[in-house]
Structure formats: C-alpha cells, structure tokens
Coordinates of C-alpha atoms and ligand atoms in Angstrom, one line a residue:
M207 CA -24.5 -11.2 -6.8
K208 CA -24.1 -13.3 -3.7
F209 CA -23.4 -10.3 -1.7
T210 CA -26.0 -10.5 1.0
S211 CA -26.3 -14.2 1.2
T212 CA -22.7 -14.6 2.1
L213 CA -22.7 -11.9 4.7
R214 CA -21.7 -13.3 8.0
A215 CA -23.4 -12.6 11.3
I216 CA -21.3 -10.1 13.1
G217 CA -23.1 -9.1 16.2
A218 CA -26.1 -7.0 16.8
S219 CA -28.0 -5.7 13.8
A220 CA -28.1 -2.4 15.6
L221 CA -24.5 -2.0 14.6
L222 CA -25.3 -2.3 10.9
L223 CA -26.3 1.3 10.6
S224 CA -24.2 4.2 11.7
S225 CA -25.8 7.1 13.4
V226 CA -27.4 10.0 11.6
G227 CA -25.1 12.9 10.8
A228 CA -22.2 10.6 10.1
V229 CA -21.4 8.6 6.9
E230 CA -24.2 6.1 6.7
L231 CA -23.1 2.5 6.1
D232 CA -25.1 -0.6 5.8
I233 CA -22.6 -3.3 5.0
T234 CA -25.3 -5.6 3.6
S235 CA -26.1 -3.1 0.8
P236 CA -23.6 -2.4 -2.1
D237 CA -25.5 0.8 -2.8
S238 CA -25.0 2.0 0.8
I239 CA -21.3 1.0 0.7
K240 CA -20.9 3.0 -2.6
S241 CA -22.6 6.0 -1.2
A242 CA -20.5 5.9 2.0
A243 CA -17.3 5.6 -0.1
K244 CA -18.4 8.5 -2.2
S245 CA -18.8 10.8 0.8
I246 CA -15.5 9.8 2.2
S247 CA -13.7 10.1 -1.1
E248 CA -15.0 13.5 -1.9
N249 CA -13.7 14.7 1.4
L250 CA -10.3 13.0 0.6
R251 CA -10.2 14.8 -2.7
S252 CA -10.6 18.2 -1.0
Y253 CA -7.0 17.9 0.3
Y254 CA -5.6 17.8 -3.2
T255 CA -4.6 21.0 -4.9
G256 CA -2.3 19.7 -7.6
D257 CA -4.8 20.2 -10.4
R258 CA -5.1 23.9 -9.7
P259 CA -3.5 26.4 -12.1
G260 CA 0.1 27.0 -11.0
D261 CA 0.2 24.0 -8.7
V262 CA 2.0 20.7 -9.5
P263 CA -0.1 17.6 -10.4
G264 CA 0.9 14.6 -8.3
N265 CA 1.9 16.6 -5.2
L266 CA -0.1 17.2 -2.0
P267 CA 0.5 20.3 0.0
D268 CA 2.7 20.1 3.2
P269 CA 3.0 18.1 5.3
Y270 CA 2.5 15.2 2.9
Y271 CA 5.4 13.6 1.3
W272 CA 5.5 12.7 -2.4
W273 CA 4.9 9.0 -1.9
E274 CA 1.6 9.5 -0.1
C275 CA 0.2 11.3 -3.1
G276 CA 0.9 8.2 -5.2
A277 CA -0.7 6.1 -2.5
M278 CA -3.8 8.4 -2.6
F279 CA -4.1 8.0 -6.3
N280 CA -4.0 4.2 -5.9
A281 CA -6.9 4.7 -3.6
F282 CA -8.8 6.7 -6.2
V283 CA -8.0 4.0 -8.9
D284 CA -9.5 1.4 -6.6
Y285 CA -12.4 3.7 -5.8
W286 CA -13.3 3.9 -9.5
Y287 CA -12.9 0.2 -9.9
Y288 CA -15.1 -0.7 -6.9
T289 CA -17.9 1.9 -7.4
G290 CA -17.8 2.8 -11.1
D291 CA -17.7 6.5 -10.1
D292 CA -15.2 8.0 -12.4
Q293 CA -15.1 11.5 -11.0
F294 CA -11.4 11.3 -10.0
N295 CA -10.1 9.5 -13.1
G296 CA -9.1 12.8 -14.7
I297 CA -6.9 14.0 -11.8
T298 CA -5.6 10.5 -11.3
T299 CA -4.4 10.0 -14.8
Q300 CA -2.9 13.6 -14.9
A301 CA -1.1 13.0 -11.6
L302 CA 0.3 9.6 -12.4
Q303 CA 1.6 10.7 -15.7
A304 CA 3.0 14.0 -14.3
Q305 CA 5.2 12.1 -11.8
I306 CA 6.9 9.5 -14.0
G307 CA 10.1 11.5 -14.3
H308 CA 12.3 11.8 -17.3
N309 CA 13.0 8.0 -17.2
G310 CA 9.4 6.9 -17.0
A311 CA 10.1 5.0 -13.8
F312 CA 8.6 7.3 -11.1
M313 CA 12.0 8.8 -10.2
P314 CA 11.4 12.5 -10.8
A315 CA 14.6 14.5 -10.5
N316 CA 13.2 17.0 -8.0
Q317 CA 12.2 14.2 -5.6
S318 CA 15.8 12.8 -5.4
K319 CA 16.3 14.0 -1.8
T320 CA 13.3 11.9 -0.6
L321 CA 13.3 9.1 -3.1
G322 CA 13.4 5.7 -1.4
N323 CA 12.6 2.4 -3.1
D324 CA 9.4 2.3 -1.1
D325 CA 8.4 5.8 -2.3
Q326 CA 9.0 4.9 -5.9
A327 CA 7.1 1.7 -5.4
F328 CA 4.0 3.3 -4.0
W329 CA 3.6 5.1 -7.4
G330 CA 4.5 1.9 -9.2
M331 CA 1.8 0.0 -7.3
A332 CA -0.7 2.7 -8.3
A333 CA 0.2 2.1 -11.9
M334 CA -0.1 -1.6 -11.4
S335 CA -3.6 -1.2 -9.9
A336 CA -4.5 1.0 -12.9
A337 CA -3.4 -1.9 -15.2
E338 CA -5.2 -4.5 -13.2
N339 CA -8.4 -2.4 -12.9
K340 CA -8.4 -1.6 -16.6
L341 CA -8.0 2.2 -16.4
P342 CA -7.4 3.0 -20.0
D343 CA -3.8 3.8 -21.1
V344 CA -3.3 7.4 -22.1
G345 CA -1.8 6.5 -25.5
D346 CA -0.2 9.3 -27.5
G347 CA 3.2 7.9 -26.9
K348 CA 2.8 8.1 -23.1
P349 CA 3.9 5.0 -21.2
S350 CA 1.2 2.5 -20.4
W351 CA 0.2 1.7 -16.8
L352 CA 1.6 -1.8 -17.0
S353 CA 4.9 -0.6 -18.5
L354 CA 5.3 1.9 -15.6
A355 CA 5.0 -1.0 -13.1
Q356 CA 7.5 -2.9 -15.2
A357 CA 9.8 0.1 -15.2
V358 CA 9.8 0.2 -11.4
F359 CA 10.5 -3.5 -11.2
N360 CA 13.3 -3.2 -13.8
T361 CA 15.0 -0.4 -11.8
Q362 CA 14.6 -2.1 -8.5
Y363 CA 15.8 -5.7 -9.2
K364 CA 19.1 -4.2 -10.3
R365 CA 19.4 -2.6 -6.9
W366 CA 19.3 -6.0 -5.2
D367 CA 22.4 -5.8 -3.1
E368 CA 24.4 -8.8 -2.0
T369 CA 27.3 -6.9 -0.6
T370 CA 25.7 -7.0 2.9
C371 CA 23.1 -9.1 4.6
G372 CA 23.2 -11.7 1.8
G373 CA 20.9 -9.6 -0.4
G374 CA 17.9 -7.3 -0.2
L375 CA 17.0 -3.8 -1.2
R376 CA 18.2 -0.8 0.7
W377 CA 15.6 1.7 1.8
Q378 CA 17.2 4.6 -0.1
I379 CA 18.2 4.6 -3.7
Y380 CA 20.8 7.3 -3.4
T381 CA 23.9 7.0 -1.2
F382 CA 23.5 10.6 0.0
N383 CA 20.2 10.1 1.6
N384 CA 19.7 9.2 5.2
G385 CA 18.5 5.6 5.5
Y386 CA 20.9 4.3 2.7
N387 CA 22.2 1.8 5.3
Y388 CA 18.8 0.5 6.3
K389 CA 17.4 -2.6 4.6
N390 CA 13.8 -2.3 5.4
T391 CA 10.8 -4.4 5.0
I392 CA 8.5 -2.0 3.2
S393 CA 11.0 -1.5 0.4
N394 CA 11.5 -5.2 0.0
G395 CA 7.8 -5.9 0.5
C396 CA 6.8 -3.4 -2.2
F397 CA 9.2 -5.0 -4.6
F398 CA 7.8 -8.4 -3.7
N399 CA 4.3 -7.1 -4.2
I400 CA 5.0 -5.6 -7.7
A401 CA 6.9 -8.7 -8.8
A402 CA 4.2 -11.0 -7.7
R403 CA 1.4 -9.0 -9.4
L404 CA 3.4 -8.7 -12.6
Y405 CA 3.8 -12.5 -12.4
K406 CA 0.1 -12.8 -12.1
Y407 CA -0.7 -10.3 -14.9
L408 CA 1.9 -11.6 -17.4
G409 CA 2.8 -15.1 -16.3
N410 CA 6.5 -14.5 -17.0
D411 CA 8.6 -16.6 -14.6
T412 CA 11.2 -13.9 -14.2
Y413 CA 8.8 -11.9 -12.0
G414 CA 7.8 -14.9 -10.0
D415 CA 11.4 -15.9 -9.4
W416 CA 12.2 -12.4 -8.0
A417 CA 9.1 -12.5 -5.8
E418 CA 10.2 -15.8 -4.4
K419 CA 13.8 -14.5 -3.9
A420 CA 12.7 -11.4 -2.0
W421 CA 10.5 -13.5 0.3
E422 CA 13.2 -16.0 0.9
W423 CA 15.7 -13.3 1.8
E424 CA 13.4 -11.5 4.2
L425 CA 12.7 -14.8 5.9
A426 CA 16.3 -15.8 6.1
V427 CA 17.4 -12.5 7.6
G428 CA 14.5 -12.4 10.0
L429 CA 12.4 -9.5 8.7
I430 CA 9.7 -12.1 8.4
G431 CA 9.6 -13.6 11.8
K432 CA 7.8 -16.5 13.4
D433 CA 4.0 -16.4 13.1
Y434 CA 4.4 -14.4 9.9
H435 CA 5.0 -11.2 11.7
F436 CA 6.7 -8.5 9.7
Y437 CA 9.3 -6.4 11.4
D438 CA 10.5 -3.0 10.3
G439 CA 14.0 -3.4 9.0
S440 CA 17.7 -4.0 9.8
D441 CA 21.0 -2.1 9.7
D442 CA 23.3 -3.2 7.0
T443 CA 26.4 -1.8 8.7
L444 CA 25.8 -4.6 11.2
N445 CA 25.2 -7.1 8.3
C446 CA 21.5 -7.2 9.4
S447 CA 22.5 -9.1 12.6
S448 CA 19.9 -7.3 14.6
I449 CA 16.3 -6.6 13.6
N450 CA 14.1 -3.7 14.5
H451 CA 11.0 -5.4 15.7
I452 CA 8.3 -2.7 15.3
Q453 CA 5.4 -3.9 13.4
W454 CA 3.2 -1.8 11.0
T455 CA 0.0 -2.8 9.3
Y456 CA 1.3 -1.9 5.9
N457 CA 4.2 -4.3 6.0
A458 CA 1.9 -7.2 6.7
G459 CA -0.6 -5.9 4.0
V460 CA 1.9 -5.5 1.2
H461 CA 3.1 -9.0 1.7
M462 CA -0.4 -10.4 2.0
A463 CA -1.4 -9.1 -1.4
G464 CA 1.9 -10.4 -3.0
A465 CA 1.4 -13.8 -1.4
A466 CA -2.2 -13.9 -2.6
A467 CA -1.0 -13.2 -6.1
M468 CA 1.7 -15.9 -5.9
W469 CA -0.9 -18.3 -4.6
N470 CA -3.4 -17.3 -7.4
V471 CA -0.8 -18.2 -10.1
T472 CA 0.8 -21.3 -8.5
Q473 CA -2.1 -22.6 -6.4
N474 CA 0.5 -24.5 -4.5
E475 CA 0.6 -25.5 -0.8
K476 CA 3.7 -23.4 -0.1
W477 CA 2.0 -20.1 -0.9
R478 CA -1.3 -21.2 0.6
T479 CA 0.5 -21.9 3.9
R480 CA 2.3 -18.5 3.7
L481 CA -0.8 -16.6 2.9
E482 CA -2.9 -18.3 5.6
G483 CA -0.1 -17.5 8.0
I484 CA 0.0 -13.9 7.1
I485 CA -3.8 -13.5 7.6
I486 CA -3.6 -15.2 11.0
G487 CA -0.6 -13.1 11.8
V488 CA -2.4 -9.8 11.2
G489 CA -4.5 -10.7 14.3
V490 CA -2.0 -8.6 16.2
F491 CA -3.5 -5.5 14.6
F492 CA -7.1 -6.2 15.5
K493 CA -8.9 -5.6 18.7
D494 CA -12.5 -6.9 18.7
N495 CA -12.1 -7.3 14.9
I496 CA -11.3 -3.5 14.5
M497 CA -8.0 -2.6 12.9
V498 CA -5.6 -0.6 15.1
E499 CA -2.1 0.8 14.3
M500 CA -0.8 -0.8 17.4
A501 CA 2.7 0.8 17.5
C502 CA 1.4 4.4 17.6
E503 CA -2.4 4.8 17.6
N504 CA -3.2 4.5 21.3
N505 CA -0.1 6.4 22.5
G506 CA -0.9 9.3 20.1
K507 CA 2.5 9.0 18.3
C508 CA 1.5 8.2 14.7
D509 CA 3.3 10.6 12.4
V510 CA 1.8 11.8 9.1
D511 CA 2.9 8.8 7.1
Q512 CA 1.9 6.3 9.7
R513 CA -1.6 7.7 9.8
S514 CA -2.2 6.3 6.4
F515 CA -0.9 2.8 7.0
K516 CA -4.3 1.2 7.8
A517 CA -5.4 2.2 4.3
Y518 CA -2.9 -0.2 2.7
L519 CA -3.7 -3.2 4.9
S520 CA -7.4 -2.6 4.1
R521 CA -6.7 -2.3 0.4
W522 CA -4.6 -5.4 0.3
M523 CA -7.1 -7.5 2.4
G524 CA -9.7 -6.6 -0.2
Y525 CA -7.3 -7.6 -3.0
T526 CA -6.5 -10.8 -1.3
A527 CA -10.1 -11.8 -0.8
L528 CA -10.7 -11.1 -4.5
I529 CA -8.0 -13.4 -5.9
A530 CA -7.8 -16.1 -3.2
P531 CA -11.5 -16.8 -2.4
W532 CA -10.7 -19.3 0.3
T533 CA -9.4 -16.5 2.5
R534 CA -12.8 -14.7 2.6
D535 CA -14.1 -16.4 5.8
M536 CA -11.0 -15.2 7.6
I537 CA -10.9 -11.7 6.1
D538 CA -14.6 -10.8 6.2
P539 CA -15.1 -10.4 10.0
L540 CA -12.0 -8.2 10.2
L541 CA -12.9 -6.1 7.1
Q542 CA -16.6 -5.7 7.9
T543 CA -16.2 -4.7 11.6
S544 CA -13.4 -2.4 10.8
A545 CA -15.4 -0.7 8.0
Q546 CA -18.3 -0.2 10.3
A547 CA -16.1 1.3 13.0
A548 CA -14.3 3.5 10.5
A549 CA -17.5 4.8 8.9
K550 CA -19.2 5.4 12.3
Q551 CA -16.7 8.0 13.3
C552 CA -16.6 9.8 9.9
N553 CA -18.9 12.4 11.3
A554 CA -16.8 15.5 11.7
G555 CA -15.8 18.5 9.6
P556 CA -18.0 20.8 7.4
N557 CA -19.9 18.0 5.7
Q558 CA -19.8 15.5 8.6
T559 CA -17.6 13.3 6.5
S560 CA -14.2 13.8 8.1
C561 CA -12.8 10.6 9.5
G562 CA -10.4 10.4 12.5
L563 CA -7.5 8.0 13.1
K564 CA -9.1 5.7 15.6
W565 CA -11.9 3.5 14.5
T566 CA -14.6 2.8 17.0
L567 CA -18.2 1.5 17.0
D568 CA -19.3 4.1 19.5
G569 CA -19.1 6.8 16.9
V570 CA -16.6 9.0 18.7
N571 CA -14.3 11.0 16.3
D572 CA -10.8 11.6 17.8
N573 CA -10.3 14.8 15.8
N574 CA -7.3 13.6 13.9
F575 CA -7.9 14.7 10.4
G576 CA -5.8 14.3 7.3
V577 CA -5.1 12.5 4.0
G578 CA -4.0 9.4 5.9
E579 CA -7.0 9.1 8.1
Q580 CA -9.4 9.8 5.3
M581 CA -7.7 7.4 2.9
A582 CA -7.7 4.6 5.4
A583 CA -11.5 5.0 6.0
L584 CA -12.1 5.0 2.3
E585 CA -10.1 1.9 1.6
V586 CA -11.6 -0.2 4.4
V587 CA -15.1 0.8 3.3
Q588 CA -14.7 0.4 -0.5
S589 CA -12.9 -2.9 0.0
L590 CA -16.2 -4.4 1.2
L591 CA -17.3 -4.3 -2.4
Y592 CA -14.8 -6.9 -3.5
R593 CA -17.6 -9.5 -3.6
T594 CA -19.3 -7.6 -6.4
M595 CA -16.1 -7.6 -8.6
S596 CA -14.6 -10.1 -10.9
G597 CA -11.0 -9.4 -9.9
P598 CA -7.9 -7.9 -11.4
A599 CA -7.4 -8.4 -15.1
T600 CA -4.4 -10.3 -16.6
E601 CA -2.9 -10.1 -20.0
E602 CA -5.0 -13.1 -21.0
K603 CA -8.2 -12.2 -19.1
G604 CA -9.4 -8.8 -20.0
G605 CA -6.2 -6.8 -19.7
I606 CA -5.9 -3.7 -21.9
S607 CA -2.6 -2.2 -20.8
E608 CA 0.4 -2.5 -23.1
S609 CA 3.3 -4.6 -21.9
N610 CA 6.9 -3.3 -22.3
P611 CA 9.3 -5.8 -20.6
D612 CA 12.2 -3.4 -21.2
A613 CA 10.7 -0.3 -19.6
G614 CA 13.1 1.5 -17.4
S615 CA 15.9 -0.9 -18.1
D616 CA 18.3 1.8 -19.2
V617 CA 17.9 3.8 -16.0
T618 CA 21.0 4.5 -14.0
D619 CA 20.7 5.5 -10.3
V620 CA 22.5 8.8 -10.8
P621 CA 20.2 11.7 -10.0
I622 CA 20.1 14.5 -12.5
T623 CA 20.4 17.2 -9.9
F624 CA 22.8 16.3 -7.2
D625 CA 21.9 18.3 -4.2
R626 CA 23.7 17.4 -1.0
V627 CA 21.4 16.8 1.9
T628 CA 22.5 18.4 5.0
T629 CA 21.5 17.3 8.5
G630 CA 19.2 20.3 8.8
D631 CA 17.3 19.2 5.7
K632 CA 14.1 17.2 6.0
A633 CA 16.1 14.1 6.5
G634 CA 15.0 11.0 4.6
A635 CA 11.7 12.5 3.9
S636 CA 10.4 9.3 2.4
I637 CA 8.5 6.9 4.6
L638 CA 10.1 7.7 7.8
T639 CA 10.6 4.6 9.8
I640 CA 14.0 4.5 11.1
L641 CA 14.2 8.0 12.5
V642 CA 11.1 7.6 14.6
L643 CA 12.0 4.2 15.9
M644 CA 13.8 5.5 18.9
S645 CA 11.1 7.9 19.8
I646 CA 8.3 5.4 19.9
L647 CA 7.6 3.7 23.1
V648 CA 5.7 0.5 22.5
G649 CA 4.4 -2.0 24.9
A650 CA 6.9 -4.7 25.9
W651 CA 4.7 -7.5 24.5
W652 CA 4.8 -5.7 21.2
M653 CA 8.5 -5.9 20.9
V654 CA 8.7 -9.6 21.6
S655 CA 9.8 -11.4 18.6
Ligands
NAG952 C1 -18.0 19.7 1.6 O1 -19.0 19.8 0.5 C2 -18.7 20.9 -0.4 C3 -19.9 20.9 -1.3 O2 -20.1 19.7 -1.9 C4 -17.4 20.6 -1.1 O3 -17.1 21.6 -2.0 C5 -16.3 20.5 -0.1 O4 -15.1 20.1 -0.7 C6 -16.6 19.5 1.0 N1 -15.6 19.5 2.0 C7 -15.1 18.4 2.6 C8 -14.0 18.6 3.6 O5 -15.6 17.3 2.4
NAG953 C1 9.4 19.0 -10.4 O1 9.7 18.8 -11.8 C2 8.6 18.8 -12.6 C3 9.0 18.4 -14.0 O2 10.2 19.1 -14.4 C4 7.9 20.2 -12.6 O3 6.8 20.2 -13.4 C5 7.5 20.5 -11.2 O4 7.0 21.8 -11.2 C6 8.7 20.4 -10.2 N1 8.4 20.7 -8.9 C7 7.7 19.9 -8.0 C8 7.4 20.4 -6.7 O5 7.3 18.8 -8.3
NAG954 C1 26.3 -11.4 6.4 O1 25.1 -12.0 6.4 C2 24.9 -13.0 5.4 C3 23.5 -13.4 5.4 O2 23.1 -13.8 6.7 C4 25.9 -14.1 5.5 O3 25.8 -15.0 4.5 C5 27.3 -13.5 5.5 O4 28.2 -14.5 5.7 C6 27.4 -12.4 6.5 N1 28.7 -11.7 6.4 C7 29.5 -11.5 7.4 C8 30.8 -10.8 7.0 O5 29.3 -11.9 8.5
NAG955 C1 -7.2 -15.7 -9.5 O1 -7.6 -14.4 -9.6 C2 -8.6 -14.2 -10.6 C3 -8.9 -12.7 -10.7 O2 -7.8 -12.0 -11.1 C4 -9.9 -15.0 -10.3 O3 -10.8 -14.8 -11.4 C5 -9.5 -16.4 -10.2 O4 -10.6 -17.2 -9.8 C6 -8.4 -16.6 -9.2 N1 -8.0 -18.0 -9.2 C7 -8.3 -18.8 -8.2 C8 -7.8 -20.2 -8.3 O5 -9.0 -18.5 -7.2
NAG956 C1 10.2 -12.1 -19.0 O1 10.6 -10.9 -18.4 C2 12.0 -10.6 -18.4 C3 12.2 -9.4 -17.5 O2 11.5 -8.3 -18.0 C4 12.3 -10.4 -19.9 O3 13.7 -10.2 -20.0 C5 12.0 -11.6 -20.7 O4 12.2 -11.3 -22.1 C6 10.5 -11.9 -20.5 N1 10.2 -13.2 -21.2 C7 9.2 -13.3 -22.0 C8 9.0 -14.7 -22.6 O5 8.4 -12.4 -22.2

C-alpha cells in the first residue's frame, strides 16, 4: 500500500497524534485509523435500539427521523468496507430489509407522513453502497441491494415533474405533505447520485441520461450556481423564479460523488471540469482545512438533521477520491485535517469517545452529542482509509448483487394509509430545510449568490 508514501505534509507533526483520553488518531497509520473508527462507531451504535425485542429495526429513537437511520446504516456499510470489522453487519442487514416497505422501494406505509424523495433516497443510497461494497445479498427471495437502489431510481424518475420549473423532483412525494411545492436540491441531488452510481455499476445509458438530465435542470434553474455552489431549493408556485441561497455541505457532497461516478464512466472533459469545480467550490465549507457547517454551526442553530450533514460530505469526498484518483491532491488536505480535528475532540462521554459538532485541533469538545455528530466524525475518519481500498464494485468488476431493472416499476404514489397531516403535526418531518430557512440568520456574504 502506498498509504504513507503519499501522505502530504500538513503542518506540525505534533498535530498527528491526538491527546490521551480522546480517540487516538495517527493519520499515517491505517491501523490507528481503524482503531479510531472502531471507538467512534461503537459509540454511534449505542444510540440504536431497533434490534431490541419489541423495538422496530431501522428506526432510531426520538428525535431522529426515519431517513437518518438509513444514513447511519450507510455509514456502517462503509465502516465495514473500510475496516473489515463486521460487527454491525447483522443489524445493518436487518434494518435495511425491515424498511423496504411493501413495494420494496423504501416507502414504508407508516412513514408516509414524512416521506420525501430525499428520505427515500438516503435508504436507497445505503443499499447502493451495500451493492458497491459487496455486502452479500440476503437471498431467500428478499430483494438484492442493487435492486433496492434500482427500485428507488424507478420510482423517482417517474416523479420528474415538468408542470413547473421546466422539470425537477419535488421535495415531497405526497401532495398532503408540507414541502410538496418545494423543488429542492437534496432531492434532485440524491436522484442524480443514485442514477450516476447505477450507471457506473451497470453501464446502462438510461441511468447516465437521467443523471445528465437532473444536473442540466438544476443548473438551468439555478440550484447549481456559479462557482459550483449548491443552493437549497426553490418554490414551484413561483415557477422556481427565486432561489433559496442557503448552502449545506451535503448538497455539495451528494453531487460531488455523482459527478465523480459520471467522470469515472465517461472520463470526459465535461465531467472532469464539473467535478473539479465542485471540489474547489466546497472551499466555502472549510476554515483552515477543517470542515464547518457554515450556515448553522457557529451560530448554534443546527437542528438534529443538520448536525449530520458533514458526515455525507466526508463520505462522498472519500468516494470521490476512490474513483477519480486525480482529485486526491485536492481532497487529501481537507479530509486529513478535518479528520484530525474531528477525532481530537471525540473525548467526552462515558468512554471518552463522544464527539461534538465542532471540529477543532485544540481538542475542545463543544458538548453537542448525538447520532449526527457521531456519524460525521466516523465518516471523516474512516474515509482516510480510501487509499487502502480498490474501490466500488461494478457488475463486471467484482459485483455480486443481483440486478433487477424492473424493481419498483409498478409502484404508484398512493400511500396505503392516508392519514391527513394537520398543521399541528410534525410538519414535513423529513429533512427539514424549508421550514428552518426563515429562522436561520446567516452572514451576508453567505447569502451572496
Ligand atoms: C461504552 O463502553 C461500554 C463497554 O464497552 C459499552 O457497552 C457502551 O455502549 C459504551 N458507550 C458509549 C456511549 O460509547
Ligand atoms: C411500521 O410498519 C412495519 C411493517 O408493517 C412494522 O413492523 C412497524 O412496527 C411499524 N412501526 C414503525 C414505527 O415503524
Ligand atoms: C417556468 O420555468 C420554465 C423553466 O425555466 C420555463 O421554461 C417556463 O416557460 C416557465 N413557465 C412560466 C409560466 O413562466
Ligand atoms: C473507476 O473506479 C474504479 C473503482 O470503482 C477504479 O478501479 C478505476 O480505476 C476508476 N477509473 C479511473 C479511470 O480512474
Ligand atoms: C437499462 O435500464 C432501463 C431502465 O431500468 C431498462 O428499461 C432497460 O431495459 C435497460 N437496458 C439494458 C440493456 O439492460
């Protein structure tokens, strides 16, 4: 492995080791990275109760929404891939299969009230990672990992909606949910991500064409702005004539990974330029090479969902570096310094492995604890191991998950249990973007498009 030889100088060697009592991390040593990831992951696992008798697999306790549990199991799939430690594979497989719903497309009836395209897609992306990382299919007539990702794709491309804004996916699937009128970047970005990765895995142009189409639409409508900045979304009752300019790490990340997959397959200049632009563009989220959720971290306004967003940018930076090797020189300094800063402050809680929200090289933990904070630290640390890996499988190179191009194609968007949401209900409980927009005060420079 060329792990150490390619390590870049990133400041004083004193920074290489975190202080005693915290999670130890020497970024030059794969063993050290694995052991740090193990400590952080075991702490993350302690939040999950879905495997207990009487509890529901694939759900986290309050205050975590359904989608974040899917995101967490994606982190555990990646954890196993990067470290070889399979201690979470049992609960991962159980949870992913438990939440496929009666249609096998991650649309369980009792999540209808909170089911956005993005929520569904976070589970779909976990299944896609399982296929890419060669987590064995369950067999026994249960849907394969790959077919679950295909099912999400097949349900979502049919929701492409040209009645307003010239196209795009709405945030919500069901008309009765708050946010149905919002065409947001994370929903379209997740669709782009899944389409691009299916294209890479299967080589079927249908997926590549949809990825291209989603990107072009986001660009045309202005959700992708100049300098490859990704804005939050737009109101379709105004035909997307005005854009909400808040930027989140996960929007950039979800597109970065998709663009990397598109480049990996096509190796053309167009996708190379786009991918390079995105990586330069994420500079807005780094201060001294440390990742920051700029819109809410320093003003203390990150909600439960947003506390996990740095996990996804980290995850997808690792994925990008794996499949587009020319990006590594750009990604390494960001990933390495962020991982050190994240690990340094994972020094709280009963086992001194609880990570806070704010990553800092001075080892100060900000006492924000939760699934999001813990998952983000896990993803940024384990992604350092990308250099030791051969990269995601494809159908032709190592893939073992069964393809089913028709999966989910007979699904109609009519929920089994129609249960009207009232205003008092936990409105739009999926990834809450729009409802917090008004309440978040961000620096003026941040809003500049
Ligand atoms: C702390 O360690 C104990 C023993 O290994 C474990 O059972 C518990 O889940 C851990 N708690 C956290 C928050 O990591
Ligand atoms: C949702 O539906 C599934 C499948 O019918 C069921 O097992 C589960 O207990 C229900 N409740 C929750 C909170 O998921
Ligand atoms: C809505 O926006 C789309 C895409 O920008 C445009 O093609 C269409 O003409 C607009 N419709 C109206 C009614 O303005
Ligand atoms: C594309 O990704 C695979 C891993 O999935 C990797 O082996 C291959 O080298 C990448 N292609 C290029 C041109 O970098
Ligand atoms: C490609 O994928 C599409 C969409 O799932 C499917 O209809 C088509 O049959 C596939 N083509 C091949 C050659 O597998």
